[in-house]
């Protein structure tokens, strides 16, 4: 059920469909949501409890023999807010039911395997929500723009990724794909902020500025990814990310809607409920008010 403030489900408003043009996308927009930052933060607070309940139901299902899970794929340029989504959205649920994985440069072992090998191994176990902070799409984005792969394997890789996601869905793992898109000006402001805050120095790398020189190349690569891999079963959702509050709210609502569409329920008891209640009652200490009265002393 769509939360208060939304004109329609974000899964419909933000979904990449035929004719989607990233070049004309408004990264500062708040599509589908009626209200500003204050209203968005209030809506986020209301959604937190619902997301937590749904995540616990999914976790309980997994602990009771269920096979379903969810993986949230987060892609975006540097400073687009992927880490913030992990902290502020998934931070509202029980951490034991969440796994977060980031896919940076492949290790020597990973390079000996197909590029999807490490991703397949990182899929969440039943009952859990997995978060991919960067994902298998790095192998058709940064690998393409930075020239890390010989030849022109992109069409083949798009087909391999689509097949991988179909098999993932068939195995019970729902794939939710979100691309957080920011403007060059907003990215520049966020990079500048990192250089003014000592606690953010570790997040800055000189290569961040080098990537900006290939901004148009990245947009072209993202457009091709959306055109080739936004499928009926695993569509892309392009999220405006200049306003952090909106991006976090939109992803939260997407997760809530996804979990609600799974028709989750608390697993039934697998034991004799009445018998266990009786056993437990027998072990309970007798309250003072319920204890039998002591016999009156005889007068001498």
XYZ file of N, CA and C in Angstrom, residues 29-300:
816
model
N 14.217 16.599 -8.830
C 12.774 16.462 -8.711
C 12.364 15.572 -7.543
N 11.058 15.590 -7.272
C 10.478 14.713 -6.248
C 9.246 14.044 -6.838
N 9.404 13.310 -7.934
C 8.248 12.776 -8.654
C 7.346 11.906 -7.784
N 6.054 12.214 -7.857
C 5.059 11.396 -7.184
C 4.797 11.757 -5.748
N 5.664 12.566 -5.135
C 5.475 12.872 -3.717
C 4.974 14.290 -3.548
N 3.910 14.447 -2.778
C 3.317 15.755 -2.539
C 3.805 16.275 -1.188
N 4.720 17.192 -1.232
C 5.258 17.737 0.005
C 6.739 17.995 -0.131
N 7.291 18.677 0.871
C 8.704 18.995 0.876
C 9.475 18.130 1.849
N 10.625 18.648 2.285
C 11.518 17.867 3.128
C 10.869 17.481 4.453
N 10.169 18.420 5.092
C 9.545 18.118 6.391
C 8.516 17.007 6.247
N 7.685 17.111 5.218
C 6.680 16.074 5.001
C 7.334 14.742 4.642
N 8.432 14.815 3.876
C 9.128 13.590 3.499
C 9.741 12.892 4.693
N 10.334 13.664 5.595
C 10.935 13.059 6.779
C 9.877 12.477 7.703
N 8.705 13.137 7.773
C 7.607 12.591 8.575
C 7.101 11.283 7.975
N 6.995 11.249 6.648
C 6.560 10.024 5.978
C 7.571 8.913 6.186
N 8.845 9.260 6.166
C 9.915 8.280 6.392
C 9.797 7.675 7.786
N 9.527 8.505 8.772
C 9.389 8.011 10.146
C 8.211 7.055 10.258
N 7.110 7.377 9.571
C 5.943 6.485 9.621
C 6.246 5.155 8.943
N 6.992 5.218 7.849
C 7.294 3.996 7.106
C 8.260 3.078 7.839
N 9.083 3.655 8.716
C 10.098 2.861 9.392
C 9.528 1.681 10.143
N 8.448 1.904 10.894
C 7.838 0.816 11.651
C 7.283 -0.267 10.753
N 6.660 0.145 9.656
C 6.091 -0.837 8.716
C 7.196 -1.653 8.057
N 8.276 -0.993 7.648
C 9.395 -1.707 7.034
C 9.998 -2.696 8.023
N 10.130 -2.293 9.271
C 10.697 -3.170 10.289
C 9.832 -4.410 10.495
N 8.512 -4.222 10.554
C 7.605 -5.371 10.733
C 7.693 -6.334 9.550
N 7.714 -5.782 8.344
C 7.766 -6.630 7.152
C 9.087 -7.384 7.074
N 10.174 -6.697 7.412
C 11.477 -7.369 7.399
C 11.512 -8.499 8.408
N 10.897 -8.300 9.577
C 10.890 -9.361 10.590
C 10.053 -10.549 10.129
N 8.944 -10.266 9.433
C 8.132 -11.359 8.904
C 8.902 -12.164 7.865
N 9.651 -11.453 7.005
C 10.460 -12.144 6.009
C 11.521 -12.998 6.689
N 12.158 -12.447 7.717
C 13.197 -13.179 8.451
C 12.602 -14.409 9.131
N 11.431 -14.245 9.739
C 10.774 -15.371 10.404
C 10.410 -16.458 9.392
N 9.971 -16.043 8.219
C 9.652 -17.012 7.169
C 10.886 -17.807 6.785
N 12.018 -17.101 6.637
C 13.252 -17.785 6.285
C 13.714 -18.752 7.356
N 13.501 -18.406 8.626
C 13.882 -19.281 9.721
C 12.939 -20.471 9.853
N 11.810 -20.406 9.169
C 10.804 -21.457 9.263
C 10.712 -22.294 7.994
N 11.763 -22.267 7.196
C 11.793 -23.103 6.004
C 11.470 -22.389 4.711
N 11.171 -21.094 4.765
C 10.885 -20.346 3.547
C 12.126 -20.163 2.694
N 11.924 -19.851 1.432
C 13.050 -19.727 0.500
C 13.174 -18.328 -0.090
N 12.309 -17.407 0.315
C 12.298 -16.096 -0.332
C 13.259 -15.110 0.334
N 13.750 -14.182 -0.473
C 14.636 -13.121 -0.005
C 14.477 -11.938 -0.955
N 15.118 -10.832 -0.609
C 15.084 -9.620 -1.438
C 16.507 -9.100 -1.563
N 16.884 -8.657 -2.763
C 18.176 -7.993 -2.919
C 17.933 -6.610 -3.520
N 18.428 -5.596 -2.821
C 18.322 -4.209 -3.255
C 19.621 -3.818 -3.948
N 19.548 -3.554 -5.245
C 20.711 -3.170 -6.041
C 20.774 -1.647 -6.101
N 21.882 -1.080 -5.629
C 22.075 0.368 -5.639
C 23.238 0.731 -6.557
N 22.944 1.509 -7.562
C 23.976 2.022 -8.465
C 23.897 3.535 -8.486
N 24.992 4.159 -8.838
C 25.003 5.613 -8.916
C 26.417 6.138 -8.989
N 26.539 7.365 -9.434
C 27.837 8.023 -9.490
C 28.348 8.252 -8.073
N 29.631 8.565 -7.935
C 30.206 8.888 -6.630
C 29.400 10.003 -5.967
N 29.160 9.884 -4.671
C 28.419 10.813 -3.805
C 26.914 10.782 -4.044
N 26.407 9.835 -4.801
C 24.967 9.818 -5.085
C 24.129 9.370 -3.898
N 24.755 8.833 -2.848
C 24.001 8.514 -1.638
C 23.741 7.044 -1.397
N 24.505 6.171 -2.053
C 24.284 4.733 -1.862
C 24.523 4.320 -0.406
N 25.615 4.821 0.174
C 25.895 4.492 1.568
C 24.839 5.036 2.503
N 24.325 6.214 2.206
C 23.271 6.802 3.027
C 22.003 5.974 3.006
N 21.704 5.375 1.857
C 20.536 4.491 1.781
C 20.732 3.303 2.715
N 21.913 2.705 2.678
C 22.179 1.553 3.540
C 22.020 1.917 5.008
N 22.532 3.096 5.395
C 22.482 3.485 6.800
C 21.095 3.928 7.230
N 20.476 4.799 6.460
C 19.232 5.423 6.902
C 17.983 4.605 6.591
N 18.013 3.807 5.556
C 16.848 2.982 5.217
C 16.941 1.625 5.908
N 18.016 0.899 5.637
C 18.153 -0.419 6.244
C 18.511 -0.307 7.722
N 18.937 0.871 8.159
C 19.207 1.066 9.576
C 17.946 1.050 10.416
N 16.784 1.068 9.792
C 15.519 1.045 10.529
C 15.033 -0.372 10.817
N 15.769 -1.380 10.365
C 15.334 -2.757 10.577
C 16.370 -3.517 11.390
N 16.013 -4.741 11.791
C 16.910 -5.580 12.584
C 18.131 -5.954 11.745
N 19.337 -5.603 12.186
C 20.527 -5.867 11.371
C 20.791 -7.341 11.102
N 20.276 -8.238 11.956
C 20.538 -9.655 11.709
C 19.814 -10.159 10.466
N 18.850 -9.393 9.982
C 18.127 -9.804 8.784
C 18.613 -9.118 7.524
N 19.750 -8.401 7.592
C 20.256 -7.630 6.454
C 21.720 -7.985 6.196
N 22.074 -8.112 4.932
C 23.472 -8.281 4.548
C 23.809 -7.212 3.511
N 24.952 -6.562 3.692
C 25.387 -5.498 2.780
C 26.687 -5.924 2.127
N 26.734 -5.775 0.810
C 27.937 -6.156 0.072
C 28.250 -5.079 -0.958
N 29.515 -4.688 -1.042
C 29.950 -3.719 -2.032
C 30.927 -4.397 -2.988
N 30.791 -4.101 -4.274
C 31.624 -4.734 -5.288
C 32.592 -3.706 -5.880
N 33.802 -3.730 -5.342
C 34.844 -2.863 -5.859
C 35.666 -3.598 -6.904
N 36.936 -3.209 -7.011
C 37.818 -3.898 -7.957
C 37.905 -5.375 -7.571
N 37.780 -6.287 -8.527
C 37.814 -7.722 -8.203
C 39.166 -8.157 -7.662
N 39.126 -9.118 -6.755
C 40.359 -9.684 -6.201
C 40.990 -10.633 -7.228
N 42.187 -11.096 -6.914
C 42.863 -12.041 -7.803
C 42.030 -13.313 -7.965
N 41.442 -13.780 -6.876
C 40.597 -14.982 -6.964
C 39.380 -14.730 -7.831
N 38.732 -13.573 -7.659
C 37.523 -13.260 -8.428
C 37.837 -13.135 -9.913
N 39.021 -12.642 -10.244
C 39.391 -12.497 -11.651
C 39.566 -13.846 -12.345
N 39.746 -14.889 -11.572
C 39.885 -16.228 -12.162
C 38.536 -16.831 -12.539
N 37.452 -16.149 -12.169
C 36.106 -16.651 -12.430
C 35.347 -15.694 -13.349
N 34.182 -16.156 -13.799
C 33.262 -15.293 -14.542
C 32.889 -14.105 -13.649
N 32.657 -12.940 -14.251
C 32.421 -11.735 -13.451
C 31.177 -11.832 -12.572
N 30.235 -12.723 -12.888
C 29.042 -12.882 -12.062
C 29.245 -13.865 -10.908
N 30.393 -14.529 -10.879
C 30.650 -15.536 -9.841
C 30.568 -14.932 -8.444
N 31.228 -13.801 -8.250
C 31.259 -13.204 -6.919
C 29.891 -12.649 -6.522
N 29.108 -12.257 -7.513
C 27.777 -11.721 -7.233
C 26.832 -12.839 -6.813
N 26.908 -13.948 -7.519
C 26.061 -15.102 -7.177
C 26.326 -15.558 -5.749
N 27.579 -15.543 -5.342
C 27.960 -15.974 -3.994
C 27.473 -15.000 -2.924
N 27.185 -13.763 -3.310
C 26.784 -12.737 -2.349
C 25.271 -12.585 -2.220
N 24.498 -13.354 -2.978
C 23.043 -13.232 -2.888
C 22.577 -13.560 -1.470
N 21.547 -12.869 -0.992
C 21.100 -13.088 0.389
C 20.494 -14.470 0.600
N 20.682 -14.979 1.802
C 20.083 -16.245 2.201
C 18.578 -16.055 2.416
N 17.799 -17.138 2.405
C 16.347 -17.014 2.628
C 16.025 -16.217 3.887
N 15.044 -15.342 3.768
C 14.599 -14.549 4.897
C 15.321 -13.238 5.079
N 16.294 -12.956 4.245
C 17.102 -11.752 4.440
C 16.928 -10.742 3.299
N 17.237 -9.505 3.629
C 17.323 -8.444 2.630
C 18.803 -8.204 2.372
N 19.220 -8.397 1.146
C 20.596 -8.119 0.763
C 20.684 -6.755 0.106
N 21.763 -6.046 0.357
C 21.995 -4.747 -0.273
C 23.301 -4.825 -1.051
N 23.237 -4.520 -2.330
C 24.436 -4.420 -3.157
C 24.746 -2.939 -3.361
N 25.733 -2.431 -2.618
C 26.185 -1.054 -2.757
C 27.233 -1.063 -3.876
N 26.800 -0.792 -5.081
C 27.451 -1.144 -6.337
C 27.225 -2.647 -6.530
N 27.286 -3.108 -7.753
C 26.819 -4.467 -8.009
C 27.464 -5.034 -9.267
N 26.809 -6.052 -9.823
C 27.277 -6.655 -11.071
C 27.225 -5.660 -12.229
N 26.498 -4.549 -12.041
C 26.429 -3.550 -13.103
C 27.720 -2.738 -13.230
N 28.599 -2.847 -12.234
C 29.917 -2.243 -12.384
C 30.636 -2.801 -13.607
N 30.301 -4.056 -13.958
C 30.990 -4.719 -15.068
C 30.469 -4.315 -16.439
N 29.442 -3.448 -16.457
C 29.007 -2.868 -17.732
C 28.943 -1.343 -17.641
N 29.430 -0.788 -16.536
C 29.476 0.659 -16.370
C 30.924 1.135 -16.260
N 31.508 1.002 -15.070
C 32.886 1.466 -14.906
C 33.846 0.677 -15.787
N 33.585 -0.627 -15.942
C 34.465 -1.441 -16.793
C 34.438 -0.950 -18.235
N 33.293 -0.460 -18.650
C 33.149 0.045 -20.022
C 33.765 1.435 -20.173
N 33.403 2.349 -19.281
C 33.850 3.735 -19.412
C 35.359 3.861 -19.200
N 35.881 3.081 -18.249
C 37.304 3.178 -17.937
C 38.160 2.241 -18.797
N 37.532 1.513 -19.710
C 38.279 0.652 -20.615
C 38.983 -0.501 -19.921
N 38.314 -1.131 -18.948
C 38.941 -2.199 -18.164
C 38.784 -3.575 -18.798
N 38.018 -3.656 -19.873
C 37.769 -4.937 -20.539
C 38.086 -4.792 -22.025
N 38.770 -5.761 -22.558
C 39.101 -5.735 -23.981
C 37.868 -6.042 -24.828
N 37.861 -5.503 -26.019
C 36.799 -5.812 -26.968
C 35.516 -5.046 -26.674
N 34.399 -5.598 -27.170
C 33.096 -4.950 -27.047
C 32.070 -5.987 -26.576
N 32.192 -6.421 -25.301
C 31.348 -7.523 -24.821
C 30.017 -7.081 -24.235
N 29.636 -5.811 -24.402
C 28.534 -5.271 -23.609
C 27.200 -5.906 -23.940
N 26.870 -6.114 -25.203
C 25.591 -6.750 -25.547
C 25.514 -8.147 -24.952
N 26.631 -8.875 -25.011
C 26.654 -10.218 -24.431
C 26.468 -10.151 -22.919
N 27.101 -9.188 -22.293
C 26.987 -9.072 -20.833
C 25.571 -8.661 -20.419
N 24.940 -7.778 -21.178
C 23.557 -7.433 -20.853
C 22.691 -8.688 -20.849
N 22.857 -9.525 -21.853
C 22.069 -10.762 -21.942
C 22.393 -11.698 -20.780
N 23.665 -11.781 -20.400
C 24.063 -12.632 -19.273
C 23.453 -12.126 -17.966
N 23.447 -10.814 -17.792
C 22.879 -10.231 -16.570
C 21.380 -10.471 -16.515
N 20.696 -10.294 -17.633
C 19.245 -10.546 -17.660
C 18.938 -11.995 -17.302
N 19.722 -12.912 -17.833
C 19.512 -14.328 -17.518
C 19.801 -14.590 -16.037
N 20.878 -14.019 -15.529
C 21.237 -14.181 -14.120
C 20.107 -13.688 -13.219
N 19.512 -12.545 -13.545
C 18.439 -11.998 -12.716
C 17.164 -12.821 -12.836
N 16.891 -13.375 -14.017
C 15.725 -14.266 -14.152
C 15.894 -15.504 -13.269
N 17.083 -16.086 -13.278
C 17.342 -17.270 -12.458
C 17.297 -16.916 -10.968
N 17.769 -15.735 -10.629
C 17.727 -15.281 -9.240
C 16.283 -15.150 -8.770
N 15.444 -14.548 -9.598
C 14.023 -14.419 -9.265
C 13.371 -15.791 -9.149
N 13.718 -16.708 -10.063
C 13.136 -18.048 -10.037
C 13.519 -18.803 -8.769
N 14.663 -18.453 -8.192
C 15.126 -19.097 -6.960
C 14.489 -18.478 -5.719
N 13.642 -17.466 -5.907
C 12.932 -16.875 -4.777
C 13.504 -15.566 -4.273
N 14.489 -15.005 -4.981
C 15.101 -13.743 -4.548
C 14.562 -12.610 -5.436
N 13.780 -11.728 -4.853
C 13.226 -10.595 -5.590
C 14.295 -9.524 -5.759
N 14.488 -9.066 -6.988
C 15.520 -8.082 -7.297
C 14.879 -6.699 -7.431
N 15.338 -5.753 -6.598
C 14.855 -4.368 -6.654
C 16.040 -3.502 -7.068
N 15.982 -2.911 -8.260
C 17.117 -2.170 -8.809
C 16.848 -0.666 -8.772
N 17.747 0.084 -8.124
C 17.613 1.529 -8.010
C 18.899 2.209 -8.484
N 18.746 3.144 -9.390
C 19.873 3.962 -9.841
C 19.684 5.356 -9.269
N 20.611 5.780 -8.416
C 20.543 7.101 -7.788
C 21.288 8.089 -8.672
N 20.552 9.028 -9.249
C 21.146 9.937 -10.222
C 21.214 11.360 -9.660
N 22.419 11.940 -9.703
C 22.621 13.307 -9.245
C 23.156 14.156 -10.387
N 23.116 15.461 -10.189
C 23.637 16.393 -11.190
C 25.122 16.623 -10.952
N 25.845 17.066 -11.976
C 27.268 17.392 -11.788
C 27.485 18.471 -10.726
N 26.601 19.463 -10.663
C 26.757 20.532 -9.672
C 26.581 19.997 -8.261
N 25.587 19.132 -8.063
C 25.366 18.576 -6.731
C 26.525 17.681 -6.326
N 27.046 16.919 -7.267
C 28.195 16.074 -6.933
C 29.390 16.944 -6.524
N 29.603 18.033 -7.253
C 30.725 18.919 -6.935
C 30.575 19.488 -5.525
N 29.350 19.878 -5.162
C 29.111 20.419 -3.826
C 29.382 19.371 -2.754
N 28.999 18.145 -3.004
C 29.217 17.090 -2.014
C 30.699 16.737 -1.899
N 31.408 16.751 -3.012
C 32.847 16.509 -2.947
C 33.553 17.626 -2.180
N 33.145 18.868 -2.422
C 33.744 19.995 -1.721
C 33.481 19.895 -0.221
N 32.288 19.444 0.143
C 31.945 19.296 1.556
C 32.839 18.271 2.234
N 33.185 17.229 1.527
C 34.044 16.197 2.104
C 35.434 16.741 2.435
N 35.894 17.699 1.641
C 37.222 18.270 1.893
C 37.226 19.272 3.038
N 36.050 19.661 3.513
C 35.950 20.592 4.628
C 35.650 19.897 5.948
N 35.448 18.595 5.913
C 35.057 17.861 7.128
C 36.033 16.706 7.349
N 36.866 16.787 8.379
C 37.869 15.735 8.623
C 37.282 14.339 8.709
N 36.067 14.232 9.233
C 35.468 12.895 9.343
C 35.027 12.330 8.000
N 35.127 13.154 6.939
C 34.747 12.710 5.598
C 35.954 12.538 4.675
N 37.160 12.869 5.158
C 38.333 12.778 4.295
C 38.483 11.376 3.711
N 38.182 10.360 4.506
C 38.385 8.978 4.062
C 37.481 8.608 2.891
N 36.400 9.374 2.716
C 35.465 9.079 1.625
C 35.877 9.740 0.312
N 36.878 10.625 0.387
C 37.305 11.350 -0.816
C 38.501 10.652 -1.453
N 38.487 10.611 -2.783
C 39.632 10.075 -3.511
C 39.852 10.945 -4.751
N 41.079 11.287 -5.051
C 41.340 12.142 -6.222
C 40.722 11.610 -7.514
N 40.554 10.294 -7.611
C 39.971 9.724 -8.833
C 38.513 10.139 -9.020
N 37.876 10.621 -7.935
C 36.495 11.087 -8.059
C 36.400 12.229 -9.071
N 37.396 13.103 -9.059
C 37.394 14.213 -10.009
C 37.724 13.733 -11.420
N 38.558 12.703 -11.513
C 38.883 12.155 -12.829
C 37.625 11.591 -13.494
N 36.776 10.940 -12.701
C 35.545 10.347 -13.251
C 34.615 11.424 -13.786
N 34.637 12.617 -13.180
C 33.775 13.703 -13.648
C 34.087 14.093 -15.088
N 35.338 13.904 -15.496
C 35.711 14.252 -16.861
C 35.045 13.327 -17.879
N 34.537 12.184 -17.391
C 33.867 11.231 -18.283
C 32.363 11.182 -17.993
N 31.835 12.273 -17.469
C 30.429 12.304 -17.056
C 29.494 11.894 -18.189
N 29.683 12.463 -19.366
C 28.807 12.140 -20.493
C 28.947 10.674 -20.898
N 30.160 10.142 -20.801
C 30.362 8.725 -21.122
C 29.595 7.838 -20.142
N 29.599 8.233 -18.869
C 28.854 7.453 -17.867
C 27.350 7.531 -18.122
N 26.856 8.712 -18.452
C 25.425 8.839 -18.738
C 25.042 7.965 -19.926
N 25.889 7.929 -20.932
C 25.618 7.084 -22.098
C 25.609 5.610 -21.694
N 26.557 5.214 -20.849
C 26.620 3.822 -20.396
C 25.393 3.469 -19.563
N 24.983 4.381 -18.687
C 23.772 4.139 -17.884
C 22.545 4.013 -18.787
N 22.437 4.883 -19.783
C 21.290 4.809 -20.691
C 21.231 3.449 -21.371
N 22.359 2.940 -21.826
C 22.387 1.625 -22.467
C 22.002 0.524 -21.486
N 22.466 0.651 -20.242
C 22.098 -0.332 -19.210
C 20.590 -0.337 -18.999
N 19.992 0.848 -18.877
C 18.546 0.913 -18.667
C 17.793 0.330 -19.855
N 18.228 0.677 -21.064
C 17.553 0.189 -22.265
C 17.619 -1.331 -22.367
N 18.761 -1.908 -21.969
C 18.974 -3.337 -22.198
C 18.569 -4.220 -21.028
N 18.536 -3.679 -19.810
C 18.344 -4.562 -18.651
C 17.173 -4.176 -17.754
N 16.353 -3.213 -18.156
C 15.132 -2.937 -17.400
C 14.053 -3.855 -17.941
N 13.874 -4.987 -17.277
C 12.988 -6.038 -17.761
C 11.692 -6.067 -16.967
N 10.737 -6.857 -17.445
C 9.444 -6.947 -16.767
C 9.590 -7.488 -15.353
N 10.469 -8.461 -15.162
C 10.620 -9.079 -13.841
C 11.608 -8.340 -12.949
N 12.538 -7.603 -13.545
C 13.543 -6.868 -12.762
C 13.761 -5.494 -13.384
N 12.775 -4.594 -13.253
C 12.904 -3.268 -13.868
C 13.850 -2.369 -13.084
N 14.381 -1.374 -13.770
C 15.161 -0.340 -13.101
C 14.233 0.750 -12.586
N 14.595 1.331 -11.445
C 13.925 2.516 -10.923
C 14.988 3.607 -10.839
N 14.791 4.686 -11.573
C 15.750 5.784 -11.572
C 15.268 6.817 -10.556
N 16.083 7.050 -9.529
C 15.685 7.864 -8.377
C 16.438 9.193 -8.389
N 15.737 10.321 -8.453
C 16.432 11.609 -8.330
C 17.122 11.683 -6.970
N 18.400 12.038 -6.951
C 19.165 11.960 -5.702
C 19.789 13.274 -5.266
N 19.455 14.384 -5.933
C 19.975 15.668 -5.470
C 19.436 16.007 -4.079
N 18.207 15.572 -3.813
C 17.599 15.771 -2.490
C 17.690 14.442 -1.750
N 18.578 14.358 -0.778
C 18.807 13.092 -0.087
C 17.547 12.560 0.576
N 16.750 13.461 1.155
C 15.550 13.005 1.861
C 14.597 12.296 0.904
N 14.502 12.816 -0.328
C 13.588 12.187 -1.280
C 14.113 10.818 -1.708
N 15.406 10.717 -2.009
C 15.964 9.442 -2.451
C 15.758 8.361 -1.388
N 15.999 8.720 -0.123
C 15.832 7.739 0.954
C 14.372 7.354 1.124
N 13.490 8.325 1.019
C 12.059 8.040 1.144
C 11.586 7.148 0.003
N 12.009 7.455 -1.223
C 11.573 6.680 -2.383
C 12.028 5.229 -2.280
N 13.277 5.002 -1.887
C 13.781 3.636 -1.767
C 13.069 2.906 -0.627
N 12.805 3.607 0.466
C 12.059 2.985 1.571
C 10.688 2.540 1.106
N 9.990 3.415 0.384
C 8.653 3.061 -0.095
C 8.711 1.919 -1.095
N 9.725 1.899 -1.940
C 9.887 0.790 -2.877
C 10.048 -0.533 -2.138
N 10.847 -0.533 -1.072
C 11.039 -1.757 -0.298
C 9.759 -2.178 0.403
N 9.060 -1.220 0.998
C 7.805 -1.540 1.676
C 6.807 -2.130 0.686
N 6.661 -1.501 -0.471
C 5.726 -2.012 -1.476
C 6.132 -3.398 -1.946
N 7.428 -3.620 -2.138
C 7.915 -4.931 -2.575
C 7.574 -6.003 -1.551
N 7.829 -5.724 -0.280
C 7.565 -6.702 0.774
C 6.073 -6.931 0.956
N 5.284 -5.873 0.833
C 3.837 -6.053 0.945
C 3.292 -6.892 -0.201
N 3.851 -6.727 -1.392
C 3.414 -7.516 -2.543
C 3.746 -9.001 -2.378
N 4.639 -9.334 -1.465
C 4.999 -10.733 -1.225
C 3.978 -11.444 -0.335
N 2.995 -10.678 0.204
C 1.943 -11.262 1.054
C 2.550 -12.080 2.201
N 3.465 -11.462 2.916
C 4.121 -12.129 4.033
C 3.152 -12.335 5.192
N 3.414 -13.350 5.982
C 2.607 -13.631 7.172
C 3.485 -14.287 8.214
N 3.090 -14.150 9.475
C 3.859 -14.795 10.539
C 3.714 -16.305 10.428
N 4.797 -17.052 10.522
C 4.696 -18.514 10.423
C 3.842 -19.063 11.568
N 3.003 -20.075 11.290
C 2.180 -20.661 12.353
C 3.033 -21.487 13.302
N 2.478 -21.742 14.483
C 3.180 -22.575 15.462
C 3.342 -23.998 14.930
N 4.484 -24.596 15.196
C 4.753 -25.978 14.766
C 4.695 -26.930 15.962
N 4.015 -26.515 17.020
C 3.915 -27.312 18.240
C 2.498 -27.172 18.783
N 2.167 -27.970 19.781
C 0.850 -27.920 20.428
C 0.807 -26.683 21.311
N 0.121 -25.654 20.852
C 0.125 -24.371 21.534
C -0.465 -24.475 22.940
N -1.611 -25.165 23.063
C -2.246 -25.274 24.374
C -1.357 -26.034 25.354
N -0.711 -27.085 24.876
C 0.153 -27.882 25.755
C 1.339 -27.053 26.241
N 1.915 -26.258 25.360
C 3.063 -25.447 25.763
C 2.657 -24.332 26.719
N 1.456 -23.783 26.518
C 0.971 -22.770 27.456
C 0.778 -23.374 28.846
N 0.253 -24.609 28.881
C 0.041 -25.277 30.163
C 1.368 -25.562 30.857
N 2.348 -26.022 30.086
C 3.664 -26.293 30.668
C 4.277 -25.023 31.246
N 4.132 -23.933 30.494
C 4.696 -22.669 30.942
C 3.986 -22.178 32.201
N 2.661 -22.324 32.233
C 1.895 -21.877 33.401
C 2.307 -22.628 34.651
N 2.633 -23.917 34.480
C 3.026 -24.725 35.632
C 4.349 -24.267 36.221
N 5.159 -23.606 35.428
C 6.455 -23.136 35.908
C 6.409 -21.728 36.480
N 5.285 -21.051 36.271
C 5.166 -19.677 36.740
C 5.068 -19.636 38.259
N 5.762 -18.697 38.908
C 5.611 -18.556 40.368
C 4.209 -18.068 40.694
N 3.694 -18.511 41.799
C 2.351 -18.112 42.213
C 2.404 -16.701 42.779
N 1.554 -15.839 42.256
C 1.508 -14.461 42.741
C 0.980 -14.424 44.169
N 1.407 -13.436 44.940
C 1.006 -13.346 46.351
C -0.505 -13.267 46.501
N -1.176 -12.535 45.609
C -2.632 -12.388 45.716
C -3.352 -13.689 45.448
N -2.714 -14.591 44.680
C -3.363 -15.852 44.314
C -3.006 -16.986 45.254
N -2.052 -16.762 46.176
C -1.626 -17.834 47.077
C -2.710 -18.119 48.103
N -2.879 -19.401 48.470
C -3.906 -19.731 49.479
C -3.579 -19.064 50.801
N -4.620 -18.645 51.513
C -4.433 -17.968 52.788
C -3.867 -18.921 53.830
N -2.976 -18.434 54.667
C -2.411 -19.280 55.724
C -3.493 -19.582 56.761
N -3.511 -20.786 57.301
C -4.551 -21.138 58.287
C -4.420 -20.274 59.536
N -5.585 -19.895 60.123
C -5.581 -19.048 61.317
C -5.047 -19.820 62.496
N -4.277 -19.141 63.374
C -3.735 -19.778 64.544
C -4.829 -19.982 65.601
N -4.805 -21.155 66.274
C -5.775 -21.435 67.333
C -5.439 -20.633 68.579
N -6.493 -20.136 69.255
C -6.266 -19.419 70.512
C -6.019 -20.430 71.617
N -5.117 -20.131 72.504
C -4.841 -20.999 73.649
C -5.722 -20.594 74.832
